[in-house]
Coordinates of C-alpha atoms in Angstrom, one line a residue:
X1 CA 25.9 -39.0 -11.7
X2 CA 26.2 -42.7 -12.9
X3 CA 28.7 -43.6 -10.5
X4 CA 26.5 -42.1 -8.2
X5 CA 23.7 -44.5 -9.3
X6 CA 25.9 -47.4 -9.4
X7 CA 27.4 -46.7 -5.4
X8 CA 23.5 -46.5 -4.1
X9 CA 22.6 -50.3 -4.9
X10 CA 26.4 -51.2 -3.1
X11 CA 25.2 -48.4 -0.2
X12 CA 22.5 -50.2 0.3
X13 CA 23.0 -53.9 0.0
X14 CA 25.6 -53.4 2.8
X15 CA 23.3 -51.2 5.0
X16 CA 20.6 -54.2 4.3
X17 CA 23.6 -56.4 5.5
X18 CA 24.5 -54.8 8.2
X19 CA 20.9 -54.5 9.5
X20 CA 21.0 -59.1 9.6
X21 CA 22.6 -58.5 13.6
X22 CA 22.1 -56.3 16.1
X23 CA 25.2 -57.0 18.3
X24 CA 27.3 -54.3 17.2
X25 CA 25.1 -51.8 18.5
X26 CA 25.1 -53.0 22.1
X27 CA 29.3 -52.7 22.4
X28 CA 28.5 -48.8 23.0
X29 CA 27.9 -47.6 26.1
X30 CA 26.1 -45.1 25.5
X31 CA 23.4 -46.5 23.3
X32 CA 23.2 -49.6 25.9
X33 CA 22.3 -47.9 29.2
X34 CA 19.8 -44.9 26.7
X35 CA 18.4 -48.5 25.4
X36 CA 18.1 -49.8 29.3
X37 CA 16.3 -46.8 30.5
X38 CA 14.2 -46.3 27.5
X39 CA 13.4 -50.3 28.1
X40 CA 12.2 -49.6 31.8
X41 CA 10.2 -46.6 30.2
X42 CA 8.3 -48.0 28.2
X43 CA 7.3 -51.1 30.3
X44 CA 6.0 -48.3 32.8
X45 CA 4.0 -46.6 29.9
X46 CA 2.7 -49.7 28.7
X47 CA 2.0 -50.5 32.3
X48 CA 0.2 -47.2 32.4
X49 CA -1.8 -48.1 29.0
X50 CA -3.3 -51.2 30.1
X51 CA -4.4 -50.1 33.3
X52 CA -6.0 -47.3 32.4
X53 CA -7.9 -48.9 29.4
X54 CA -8.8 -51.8 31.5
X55 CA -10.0 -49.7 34.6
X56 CA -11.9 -47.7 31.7
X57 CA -13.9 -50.9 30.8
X58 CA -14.9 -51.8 34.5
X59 CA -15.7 -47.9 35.1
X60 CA -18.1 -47.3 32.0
X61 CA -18.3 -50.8 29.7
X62 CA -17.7 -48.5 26.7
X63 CA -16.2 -49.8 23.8
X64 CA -15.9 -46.1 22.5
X65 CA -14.4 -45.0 26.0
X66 CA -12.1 -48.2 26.3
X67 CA -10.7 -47.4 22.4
X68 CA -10.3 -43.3 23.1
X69 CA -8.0 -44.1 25.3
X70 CA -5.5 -45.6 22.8
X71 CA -6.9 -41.7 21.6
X72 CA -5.8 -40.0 24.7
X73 CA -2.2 -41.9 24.7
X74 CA -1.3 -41.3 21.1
X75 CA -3.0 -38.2 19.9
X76 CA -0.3 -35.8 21.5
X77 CA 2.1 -37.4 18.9
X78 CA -0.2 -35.9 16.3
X79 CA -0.5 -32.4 18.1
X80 CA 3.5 -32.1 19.1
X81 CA 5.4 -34.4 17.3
X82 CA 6.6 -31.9 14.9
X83 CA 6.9 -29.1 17.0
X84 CA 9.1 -31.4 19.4
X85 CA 11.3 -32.4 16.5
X86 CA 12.4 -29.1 15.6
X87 CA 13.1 -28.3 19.3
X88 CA 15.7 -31.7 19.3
X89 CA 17.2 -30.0 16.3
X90 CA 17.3 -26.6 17.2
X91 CA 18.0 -26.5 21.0
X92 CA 19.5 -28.2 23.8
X93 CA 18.1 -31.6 23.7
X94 CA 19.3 -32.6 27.3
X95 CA 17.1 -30.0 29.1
X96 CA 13.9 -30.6 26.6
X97 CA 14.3 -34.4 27.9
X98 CA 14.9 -33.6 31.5
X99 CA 12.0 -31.1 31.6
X100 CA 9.5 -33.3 29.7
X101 CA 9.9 -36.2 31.9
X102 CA 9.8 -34.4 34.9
X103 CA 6.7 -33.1 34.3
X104 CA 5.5 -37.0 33.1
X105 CA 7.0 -38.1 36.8
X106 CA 4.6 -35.5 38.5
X107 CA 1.7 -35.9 36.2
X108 CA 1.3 -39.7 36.8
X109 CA 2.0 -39.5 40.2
X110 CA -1.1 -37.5 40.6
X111 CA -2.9 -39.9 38.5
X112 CA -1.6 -42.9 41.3
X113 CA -2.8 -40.8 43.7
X114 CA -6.2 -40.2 42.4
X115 CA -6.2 -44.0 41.7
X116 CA -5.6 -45.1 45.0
X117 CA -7.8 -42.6 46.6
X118 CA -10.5 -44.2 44.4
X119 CA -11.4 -40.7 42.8
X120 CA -10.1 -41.6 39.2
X121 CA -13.4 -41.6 36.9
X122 CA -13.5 -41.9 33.1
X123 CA -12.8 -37.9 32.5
X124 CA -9.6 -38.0 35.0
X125 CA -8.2 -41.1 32.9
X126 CA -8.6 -39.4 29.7
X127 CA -7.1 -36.1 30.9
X128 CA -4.0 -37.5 32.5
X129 CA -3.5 -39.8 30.1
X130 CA -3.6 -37.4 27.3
X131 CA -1.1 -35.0 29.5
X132 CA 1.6 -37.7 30.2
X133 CA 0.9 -38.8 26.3
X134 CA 2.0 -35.2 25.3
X135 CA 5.5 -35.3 27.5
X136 CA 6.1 -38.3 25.9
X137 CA 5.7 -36.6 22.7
X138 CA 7.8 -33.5 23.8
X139 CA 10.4 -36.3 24.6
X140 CA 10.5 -39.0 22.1
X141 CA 11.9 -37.0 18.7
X142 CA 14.6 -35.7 20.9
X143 CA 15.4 -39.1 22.7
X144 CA 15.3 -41.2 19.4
X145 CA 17.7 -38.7 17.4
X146 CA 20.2 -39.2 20.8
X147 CA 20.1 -42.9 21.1
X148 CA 20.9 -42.9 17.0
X149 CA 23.7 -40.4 17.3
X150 CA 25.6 -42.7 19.2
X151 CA 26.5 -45.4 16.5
X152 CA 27.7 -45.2 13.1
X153 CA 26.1 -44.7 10.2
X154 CA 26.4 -48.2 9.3
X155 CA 25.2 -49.7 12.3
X156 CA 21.9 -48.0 12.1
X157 CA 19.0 -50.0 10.8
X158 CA 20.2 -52.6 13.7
X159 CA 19.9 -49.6 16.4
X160 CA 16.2 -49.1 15.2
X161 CA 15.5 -52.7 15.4
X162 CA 17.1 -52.6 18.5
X163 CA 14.8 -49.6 19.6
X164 CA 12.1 -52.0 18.1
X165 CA 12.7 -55.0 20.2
X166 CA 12.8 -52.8 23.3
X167 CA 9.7 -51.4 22.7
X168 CA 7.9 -54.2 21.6
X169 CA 9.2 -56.2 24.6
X170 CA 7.8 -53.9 27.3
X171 CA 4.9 -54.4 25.4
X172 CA 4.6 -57.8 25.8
X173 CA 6.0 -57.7 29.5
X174 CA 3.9 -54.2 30.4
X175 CA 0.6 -55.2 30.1
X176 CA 1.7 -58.8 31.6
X177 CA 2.7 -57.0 35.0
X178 CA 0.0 -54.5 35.2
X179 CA -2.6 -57.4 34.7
X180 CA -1.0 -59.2 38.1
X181 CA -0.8 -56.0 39.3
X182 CA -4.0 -54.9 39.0
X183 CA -5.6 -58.1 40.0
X184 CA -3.7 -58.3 43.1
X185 CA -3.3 -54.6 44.3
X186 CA -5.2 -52.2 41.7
X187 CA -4.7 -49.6 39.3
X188 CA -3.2 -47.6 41.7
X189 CA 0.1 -49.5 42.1
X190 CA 0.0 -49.9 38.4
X191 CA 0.4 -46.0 37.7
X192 CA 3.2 -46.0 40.6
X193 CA 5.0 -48.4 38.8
X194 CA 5.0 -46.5 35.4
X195 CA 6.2 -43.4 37.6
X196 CA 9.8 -45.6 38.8
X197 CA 10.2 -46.3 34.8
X198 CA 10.0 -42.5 34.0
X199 CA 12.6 -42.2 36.4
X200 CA 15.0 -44.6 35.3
X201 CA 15.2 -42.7 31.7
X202 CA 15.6 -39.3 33.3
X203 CA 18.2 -40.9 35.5
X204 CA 19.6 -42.4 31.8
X205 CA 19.7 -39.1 30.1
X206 CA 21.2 -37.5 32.8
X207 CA 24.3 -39.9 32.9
X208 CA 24.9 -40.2 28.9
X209 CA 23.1 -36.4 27.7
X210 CA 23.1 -35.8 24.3
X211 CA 26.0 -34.0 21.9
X212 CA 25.1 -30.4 21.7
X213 CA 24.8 -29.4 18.0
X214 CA 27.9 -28.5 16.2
X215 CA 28.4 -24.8 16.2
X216 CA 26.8 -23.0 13.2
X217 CA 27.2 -19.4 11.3
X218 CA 23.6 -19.5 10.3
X219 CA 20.8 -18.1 11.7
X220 CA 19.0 -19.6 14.1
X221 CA 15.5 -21.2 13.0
X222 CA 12.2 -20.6 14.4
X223 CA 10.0 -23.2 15.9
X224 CA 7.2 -22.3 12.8
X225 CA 9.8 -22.4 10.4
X226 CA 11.0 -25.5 11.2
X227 CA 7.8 -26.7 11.0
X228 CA 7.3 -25.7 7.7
X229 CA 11.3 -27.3 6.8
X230 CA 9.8 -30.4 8.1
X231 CA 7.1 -30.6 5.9
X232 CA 8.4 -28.8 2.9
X233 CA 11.5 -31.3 3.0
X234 CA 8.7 -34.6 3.2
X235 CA 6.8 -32.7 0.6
X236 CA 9.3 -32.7 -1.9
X237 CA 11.2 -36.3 -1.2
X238 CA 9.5 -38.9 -2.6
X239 CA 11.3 -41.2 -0.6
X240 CA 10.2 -40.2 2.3
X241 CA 6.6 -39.1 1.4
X242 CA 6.0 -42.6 0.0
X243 CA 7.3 -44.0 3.5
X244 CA 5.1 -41.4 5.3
X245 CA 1.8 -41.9 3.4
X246 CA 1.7 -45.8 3.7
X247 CA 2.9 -46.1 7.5
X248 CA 0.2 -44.0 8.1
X249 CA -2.3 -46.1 5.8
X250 CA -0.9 -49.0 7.8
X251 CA -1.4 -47.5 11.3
X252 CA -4.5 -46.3 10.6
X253 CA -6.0 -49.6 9.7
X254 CA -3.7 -51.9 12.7
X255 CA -5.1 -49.5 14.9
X256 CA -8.7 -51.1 15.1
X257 CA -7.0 -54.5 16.8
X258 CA -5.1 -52.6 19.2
X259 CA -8.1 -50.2 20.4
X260 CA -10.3 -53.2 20.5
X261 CA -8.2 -55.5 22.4
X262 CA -10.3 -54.8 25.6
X263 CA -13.4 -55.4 24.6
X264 CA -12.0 -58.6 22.3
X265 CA -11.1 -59.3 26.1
X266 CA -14.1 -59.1 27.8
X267 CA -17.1 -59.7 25.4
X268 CA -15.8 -62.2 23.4
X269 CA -13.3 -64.3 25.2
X270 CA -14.9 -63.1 28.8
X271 CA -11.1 -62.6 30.2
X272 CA -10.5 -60.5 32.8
X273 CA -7.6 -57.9 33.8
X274 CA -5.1 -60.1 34.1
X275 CA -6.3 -62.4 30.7
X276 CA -6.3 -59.0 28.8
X277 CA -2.6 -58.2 29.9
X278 CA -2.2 -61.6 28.4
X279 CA -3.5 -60.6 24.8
X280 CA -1.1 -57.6 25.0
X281 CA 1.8 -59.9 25.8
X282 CA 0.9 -62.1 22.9
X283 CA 1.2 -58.8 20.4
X284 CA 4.1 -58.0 22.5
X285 CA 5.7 -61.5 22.2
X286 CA 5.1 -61.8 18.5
X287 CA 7.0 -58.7 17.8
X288 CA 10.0 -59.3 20.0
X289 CA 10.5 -62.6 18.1
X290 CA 10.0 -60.4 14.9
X291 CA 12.9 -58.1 16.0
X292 CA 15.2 -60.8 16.4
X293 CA 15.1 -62.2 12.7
X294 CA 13.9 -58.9 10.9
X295 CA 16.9 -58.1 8.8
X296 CA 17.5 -61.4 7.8
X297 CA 13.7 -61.0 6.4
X298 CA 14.9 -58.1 4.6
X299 CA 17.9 -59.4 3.0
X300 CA 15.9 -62.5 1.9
X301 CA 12.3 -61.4 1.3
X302 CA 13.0 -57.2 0.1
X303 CA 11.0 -54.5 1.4
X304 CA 7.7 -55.1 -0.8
X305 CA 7.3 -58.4 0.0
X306 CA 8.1 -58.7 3.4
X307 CA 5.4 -55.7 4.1
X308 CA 2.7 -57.5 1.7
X309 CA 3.2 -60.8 3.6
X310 CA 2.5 -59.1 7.1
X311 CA 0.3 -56.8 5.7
X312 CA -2.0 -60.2 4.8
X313 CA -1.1 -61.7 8.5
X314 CA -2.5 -59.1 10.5
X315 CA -5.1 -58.6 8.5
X316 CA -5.6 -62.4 9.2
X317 CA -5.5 -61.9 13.1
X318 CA -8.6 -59.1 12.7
X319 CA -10.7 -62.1 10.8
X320 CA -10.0 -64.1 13.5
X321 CA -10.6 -61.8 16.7
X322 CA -13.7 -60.7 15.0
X323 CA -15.2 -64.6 14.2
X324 CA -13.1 -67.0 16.6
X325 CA -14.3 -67.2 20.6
X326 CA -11.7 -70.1 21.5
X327 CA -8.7 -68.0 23.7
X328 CA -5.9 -69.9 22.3
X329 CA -6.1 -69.8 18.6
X330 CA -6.8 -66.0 19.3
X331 CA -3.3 -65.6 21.0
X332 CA -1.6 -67.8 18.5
X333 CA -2.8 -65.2 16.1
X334 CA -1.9 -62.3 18.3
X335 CA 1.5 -63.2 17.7
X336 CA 1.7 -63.2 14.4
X337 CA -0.2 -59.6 14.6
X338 CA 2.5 -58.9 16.8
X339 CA 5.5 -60.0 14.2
X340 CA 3.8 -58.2 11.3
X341 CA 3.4 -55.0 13.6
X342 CA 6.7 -55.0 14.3
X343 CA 8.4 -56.0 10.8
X344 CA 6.1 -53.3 8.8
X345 CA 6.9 -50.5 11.1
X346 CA 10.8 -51.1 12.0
X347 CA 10.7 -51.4 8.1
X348 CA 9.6 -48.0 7.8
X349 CA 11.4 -45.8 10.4
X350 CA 14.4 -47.3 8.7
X351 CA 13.6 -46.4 5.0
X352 CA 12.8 -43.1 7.1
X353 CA 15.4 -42.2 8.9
X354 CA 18.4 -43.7 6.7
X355 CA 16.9 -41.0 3.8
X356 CA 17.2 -37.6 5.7
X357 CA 20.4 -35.7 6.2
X358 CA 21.4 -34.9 10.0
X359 CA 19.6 -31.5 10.0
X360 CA 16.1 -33.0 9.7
X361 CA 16.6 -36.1 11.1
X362 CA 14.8 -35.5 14.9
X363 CA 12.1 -33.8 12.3
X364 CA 11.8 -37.0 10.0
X365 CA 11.7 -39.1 13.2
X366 CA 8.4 -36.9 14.4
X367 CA 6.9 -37.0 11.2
X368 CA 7.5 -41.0 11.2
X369 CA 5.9 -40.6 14.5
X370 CA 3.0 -38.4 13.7
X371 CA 2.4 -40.4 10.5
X372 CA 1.9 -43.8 12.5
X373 CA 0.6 -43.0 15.6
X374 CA -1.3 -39.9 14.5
X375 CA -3.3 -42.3 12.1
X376 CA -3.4 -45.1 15.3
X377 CA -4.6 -42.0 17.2
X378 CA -7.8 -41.1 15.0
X379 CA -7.9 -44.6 13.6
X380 CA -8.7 -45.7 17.5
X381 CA -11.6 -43.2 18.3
X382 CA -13.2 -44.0 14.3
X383 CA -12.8 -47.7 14.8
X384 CA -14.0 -47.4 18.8
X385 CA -16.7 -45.7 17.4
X386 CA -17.8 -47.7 14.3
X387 CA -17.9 -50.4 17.0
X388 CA -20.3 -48.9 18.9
X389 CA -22.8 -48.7 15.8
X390 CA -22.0 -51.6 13.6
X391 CA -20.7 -53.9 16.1
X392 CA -17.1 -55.6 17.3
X393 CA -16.8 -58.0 14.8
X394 CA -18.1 -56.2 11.7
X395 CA -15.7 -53.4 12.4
X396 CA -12.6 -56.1 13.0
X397 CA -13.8 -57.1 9.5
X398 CA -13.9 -53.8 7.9
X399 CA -10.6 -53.3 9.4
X400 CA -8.9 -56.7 7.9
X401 CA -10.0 -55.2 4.8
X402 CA -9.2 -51.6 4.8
X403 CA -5.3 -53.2 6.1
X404 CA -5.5 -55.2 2.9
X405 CA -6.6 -52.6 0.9
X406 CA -3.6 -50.2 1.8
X407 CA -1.7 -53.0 0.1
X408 CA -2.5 -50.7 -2.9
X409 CA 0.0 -47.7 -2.3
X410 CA 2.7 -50.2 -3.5
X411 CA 2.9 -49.4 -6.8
X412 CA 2.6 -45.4 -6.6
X413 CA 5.1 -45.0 -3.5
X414 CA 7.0 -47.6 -3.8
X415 CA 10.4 -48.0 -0.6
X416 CA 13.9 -48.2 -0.7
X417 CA 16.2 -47.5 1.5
X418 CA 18.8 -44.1 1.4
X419 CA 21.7 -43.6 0.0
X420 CA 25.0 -42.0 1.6
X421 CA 25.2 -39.8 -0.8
X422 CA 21.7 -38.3 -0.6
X423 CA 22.5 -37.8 3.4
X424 CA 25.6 -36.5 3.5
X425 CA 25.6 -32.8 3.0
X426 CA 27.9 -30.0 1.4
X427 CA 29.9 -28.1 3.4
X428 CA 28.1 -24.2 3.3
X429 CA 30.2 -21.9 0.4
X430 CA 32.0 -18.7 2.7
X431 CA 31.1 -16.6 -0.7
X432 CA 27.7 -16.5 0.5
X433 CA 28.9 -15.1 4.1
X434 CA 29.1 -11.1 2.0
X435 CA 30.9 -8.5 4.1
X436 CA 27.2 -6.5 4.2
X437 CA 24.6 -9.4 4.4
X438 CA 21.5 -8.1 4.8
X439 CA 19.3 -9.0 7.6
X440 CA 18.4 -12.5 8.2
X441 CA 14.8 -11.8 8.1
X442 CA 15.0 -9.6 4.8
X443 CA 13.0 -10.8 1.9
X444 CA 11.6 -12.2 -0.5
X445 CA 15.3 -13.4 -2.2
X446 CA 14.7 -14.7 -5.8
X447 CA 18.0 -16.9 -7.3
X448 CA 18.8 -17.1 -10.6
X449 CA 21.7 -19.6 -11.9
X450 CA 22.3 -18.5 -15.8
X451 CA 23.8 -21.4 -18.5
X452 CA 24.4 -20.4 -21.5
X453 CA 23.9 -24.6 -23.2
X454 CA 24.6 -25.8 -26.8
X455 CA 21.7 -25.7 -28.8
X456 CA 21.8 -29.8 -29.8
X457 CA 21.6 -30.3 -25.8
X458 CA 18.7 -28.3 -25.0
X459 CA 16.6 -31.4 -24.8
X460 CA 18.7 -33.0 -22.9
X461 CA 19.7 -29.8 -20.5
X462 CA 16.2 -29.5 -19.3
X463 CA 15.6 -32.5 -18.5
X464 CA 18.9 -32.5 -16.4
X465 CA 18.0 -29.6 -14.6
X466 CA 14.3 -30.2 -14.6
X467 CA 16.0 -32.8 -11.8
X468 CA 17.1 -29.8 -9.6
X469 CA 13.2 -28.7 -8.8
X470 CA 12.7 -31.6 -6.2
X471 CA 15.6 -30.7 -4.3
X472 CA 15.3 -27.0 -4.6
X473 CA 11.8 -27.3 -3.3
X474 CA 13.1 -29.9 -0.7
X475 CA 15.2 -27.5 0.9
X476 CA 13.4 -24.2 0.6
X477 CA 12.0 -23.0 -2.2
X478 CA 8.5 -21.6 -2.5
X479 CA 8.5 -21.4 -6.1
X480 CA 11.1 -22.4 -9.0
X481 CA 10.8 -22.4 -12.8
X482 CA 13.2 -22.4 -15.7
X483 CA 13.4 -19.9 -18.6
X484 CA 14.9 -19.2 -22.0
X485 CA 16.4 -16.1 -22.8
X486 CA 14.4 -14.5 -25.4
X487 CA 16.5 -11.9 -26.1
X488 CA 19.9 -13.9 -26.6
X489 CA 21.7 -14.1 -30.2
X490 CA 24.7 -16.0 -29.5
X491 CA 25.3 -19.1 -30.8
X492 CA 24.6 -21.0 -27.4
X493 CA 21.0 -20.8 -25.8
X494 CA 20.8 -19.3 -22.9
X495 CA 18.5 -20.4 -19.6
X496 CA 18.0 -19.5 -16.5
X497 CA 17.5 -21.3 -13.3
X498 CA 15.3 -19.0 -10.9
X499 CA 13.6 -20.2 -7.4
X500 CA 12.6 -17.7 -4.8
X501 CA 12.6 -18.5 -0.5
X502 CA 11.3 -16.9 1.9
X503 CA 14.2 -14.4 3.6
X504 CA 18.1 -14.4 3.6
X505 CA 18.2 -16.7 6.6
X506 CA 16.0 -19.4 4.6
X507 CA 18.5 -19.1 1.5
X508 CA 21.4 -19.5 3.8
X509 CA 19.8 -22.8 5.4
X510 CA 18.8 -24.0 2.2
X511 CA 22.3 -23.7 0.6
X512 CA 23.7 -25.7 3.8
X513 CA 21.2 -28.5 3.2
X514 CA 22.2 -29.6 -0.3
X515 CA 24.1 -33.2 -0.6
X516 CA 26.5 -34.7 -2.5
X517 CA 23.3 -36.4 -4.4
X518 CA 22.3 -32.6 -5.2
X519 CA 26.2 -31.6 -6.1
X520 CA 26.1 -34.6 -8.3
X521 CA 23.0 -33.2 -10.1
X522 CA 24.3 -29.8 -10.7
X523 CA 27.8 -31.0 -11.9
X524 CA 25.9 -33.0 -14.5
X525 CA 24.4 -30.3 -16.4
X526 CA 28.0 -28.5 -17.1
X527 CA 28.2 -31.4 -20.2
X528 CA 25.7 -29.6 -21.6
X529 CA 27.2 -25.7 -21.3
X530 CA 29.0 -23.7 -24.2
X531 CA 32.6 -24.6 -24.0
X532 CA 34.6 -21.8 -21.5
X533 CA 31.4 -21.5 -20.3
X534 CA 30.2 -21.4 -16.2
X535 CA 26.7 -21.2 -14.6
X536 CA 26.1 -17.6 -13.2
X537 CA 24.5 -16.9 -10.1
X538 CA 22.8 -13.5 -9.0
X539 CA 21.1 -13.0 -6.1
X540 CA 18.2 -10.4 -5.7
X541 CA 16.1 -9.0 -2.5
X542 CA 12.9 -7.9 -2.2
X543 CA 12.7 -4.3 -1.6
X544 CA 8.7 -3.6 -2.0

């Protein structure tokens, strides 16, 4: 277990490393044309964005109306993030990508059409919007878990930076086009525009589909009870729950710039369509240049500091919106919004995604997703309509310091990045494969793992296997305690281990899901055991 804890620092100072260039990344195929046609993608959503918040403003002049729809875009990531996450790592992820932008293609062609028809009002905006956001959500766990697969292990914090930069660029060149766009021909064109980038992934994912999932003897999981892995596996991580809870304290509080950005546009700086797309391209800009220097950041600054320093920045850009009226030092702050945006959040997927084992990966990547742009989605409507009562620059205010105050989650969930050994799982024991298994949905199944431990170690025992609760839990576990054997009179103590999950099919998951950080863990507390002595495991099923 030491040489455990000495490998993780080495694990991770060469992962931190590795993440100082992206280049690597781009000499597979794969992951370049996936990058491409996600690239085009997203430059057609963030096309779609901008137009429709913009045509939203000239429609209505609602600050509340302009800031739900950030709302309608990102609040299907809340409602079907998770659910599409277990799909991309339960079932064919080719055809759940194909279908879901497919039905995008059609939905925002209808919104074109309505657009150029001049029949798109403020309630057709929000609907549409909200329908293409919730393909994108159907899509995006499965599509990010694909474009990962594709490199090593090693080469993996640059592929999310990469990811980052691509994103972040069509957000700076999105908004740019569908400003000149909509000046010159209308938000009709616009939302045709975003339909030719839908196609370009589909066309992508077609040409370089996913690996199926490796064949497996265990039964197959349902879409609730993946849900429930999902959360059970955040729940019990503190790794990953610390990276949850503050990307979505950081989301929520980022989101009041981005919602506010139109009206910022038009009632303080009196721009117009195409000076708005300009403000997005500043944020957009800012991040790009981020992305191209973030792991050096990293390396030099670590993951606390480098989040409290754009943490203060973009809290610095919402003091300025709010109090500054001249356009240019408002886009020179823009940029650094931008850069901060993009160095927190890159910062987090990582720590995210480099802590999970491959069978909850697409699942950690949704509940990255739903943390961030969940909180963006509810921190949009509540900052849209604090606006409304208290006023724009008040709210920007409050905003700067609720982004400020989030700060404060440091010390109680602190980050760090993975290690390989906490990833890479332990091939499934064929002992628990028994000639007459019972049925996989048979249960309650309670575990108990007997040691029979040298009195002078008992201290020292339980707090070894005190260690086991987290990942027990983690994995499936509804309840676990440990117990001494009242009844024993030989000259070692004797404990017992017992957890309990839900059926035969959960136990069987939950023995495939331990890692060698877990092995590790239980070896360790064999020190402590009678001499000639071996843990004993009985396994008992719920018959009333």
């Amino acid at each position: 277990m030491r040489a455990a804890a000495r490998q993780r620092p080495r694990t991770m100072a060469r992962m931190a490393e590795a993440s100082v260039s992206i280049r690597a990344t781009l000499r597979h195929t794969a992951f370049r044309a996936l990058l491409a046609g996600g690239s085009i993608y997203f430059i057609g959503n963030a096309m779609q964005a901008m137009a429709t918040a913009w045509l939203m403003v000239e429609l209505t002049g609602s600050s509340f109306l302009a800031a739900l729809v950030q709302t309608a875009v990102f609040l299907p990531m809340f409602l079907l993030s998770l659910p599409a996450g277990v799909m991309a790592d339960t079932t064919d992820r080719k055809r759940l990508m194909l279908g879901a932008l497919a039905a995008q293609a059609l939905v925002v062609s209808l919104l074109a059409a309505l657009a150029l028809a001049g029949w798109a009002g403020p309630a057709a905006l929000l609907f549409f919007t909200f329908v293409a956001g919730c393909c994108t959500a159907v899509l995006s766990p499965s599509w990010n878990s694909t474009i990962v697969d594709v490199v090593p292990r090693e080469e993996l914090p640059q592929a999310i930076t990469a990811i980052g930069i691509s994103y972040n660029s069509a957000r700076a060149l999105g908004p740019a086009l569908a400003g000149a766009v909509f000046a010159a021909a209308g938000s009709g064109w616009v939302f045709a525009l975003a339909v030719a980038g839908i196609v370009a992934l589909f066309e992508a994912v077609r040409r370089h589909p996913p690996r199926p999932h490796p064949p497996s003897r265990l039964p197959a999981e349902r879409l609730w009870g993946g849900m429930l892995s999902a959360l059970r596996f955040a729940r019990h991580n503190d790794t990953v729950l610390a990276q949850l809870l503050r990307t979505g304290a950081y989301g929520g509080a980022g989101s009041a710039l981005w919602a506010l950005l139109p009206v910022i546009g038009q009632q303080k700086l009196g721009l117009g369509a195409t000076g708005f797309g300009f403000l997005m391209a500043c944020l957009g800009t800012g991040a790009v240049m981020a992305g191209l220097v973030i792991g050096r950041l990293r390396t030099r600054l670590g993951l606390e500091r480098l989040v409290a320093i754009c943490a203060v920045v973009f809290a610095l850009a919402m003091v300025v919106s709010a109090l500054v009226t001249v356009p240019a030092v408002v886009y020179l702050s823009l940029v650094g919004a931008g850069a901060s945006w993009m160095s927190v959040m890159s910062t987090y997927n990582t720590a995210t995604q480099t802590s999970v084992p491959p069978w909850v990966r697409a699942r950690a990547t949704a509940l990255h997703t739903l943390a961030a742009l969940g909180a963006f989605a509810i921190g949009s409507a509540l900052w849209g309509a604090v606006s409304g009562i208290l006023g724009l620059s008040f709210t920007l205010l409050l905003a700067a310091a609720a982004m400020l105050a989030s700060l404060l989650l440091a010390r109680r969930f602190p980050l760090r990045m993975g290690g390989l050994d906490e990833v890479t799982q332990v091939p499934l024991s064929q002992d628990l494969f028994v000639k007459h298994p019972p049925a996989p949905e048979a249960g309650p199944v309670a575990v108990e793992i007997g040691y029979r431990v040298r009195p002078e170690f008992a201290p020292v025992f339980l707090e070894a296997v005190s260690l086991l609760r987290g990942p027990r839990r983690r994995d499936g576990a509804t309840f676990w305690r440990v117990y001494r054997d009242l009844g024993d009179l030989g000259q070692a103590t004797r404990y017992v281990e017992r957890f309990i999950v839900t059926s035969w099919a959960d136990y069987l998951h939950q023995r495939a899901r331990r890692t060698l950080a877990d092995e590790e863990l239980e070896l360790a507390l064999l020190d402590y055991l009678e001499e000639g002595s071996a843990p004993v495991t009985q396994h008992y099923i719920a018959e009333r």
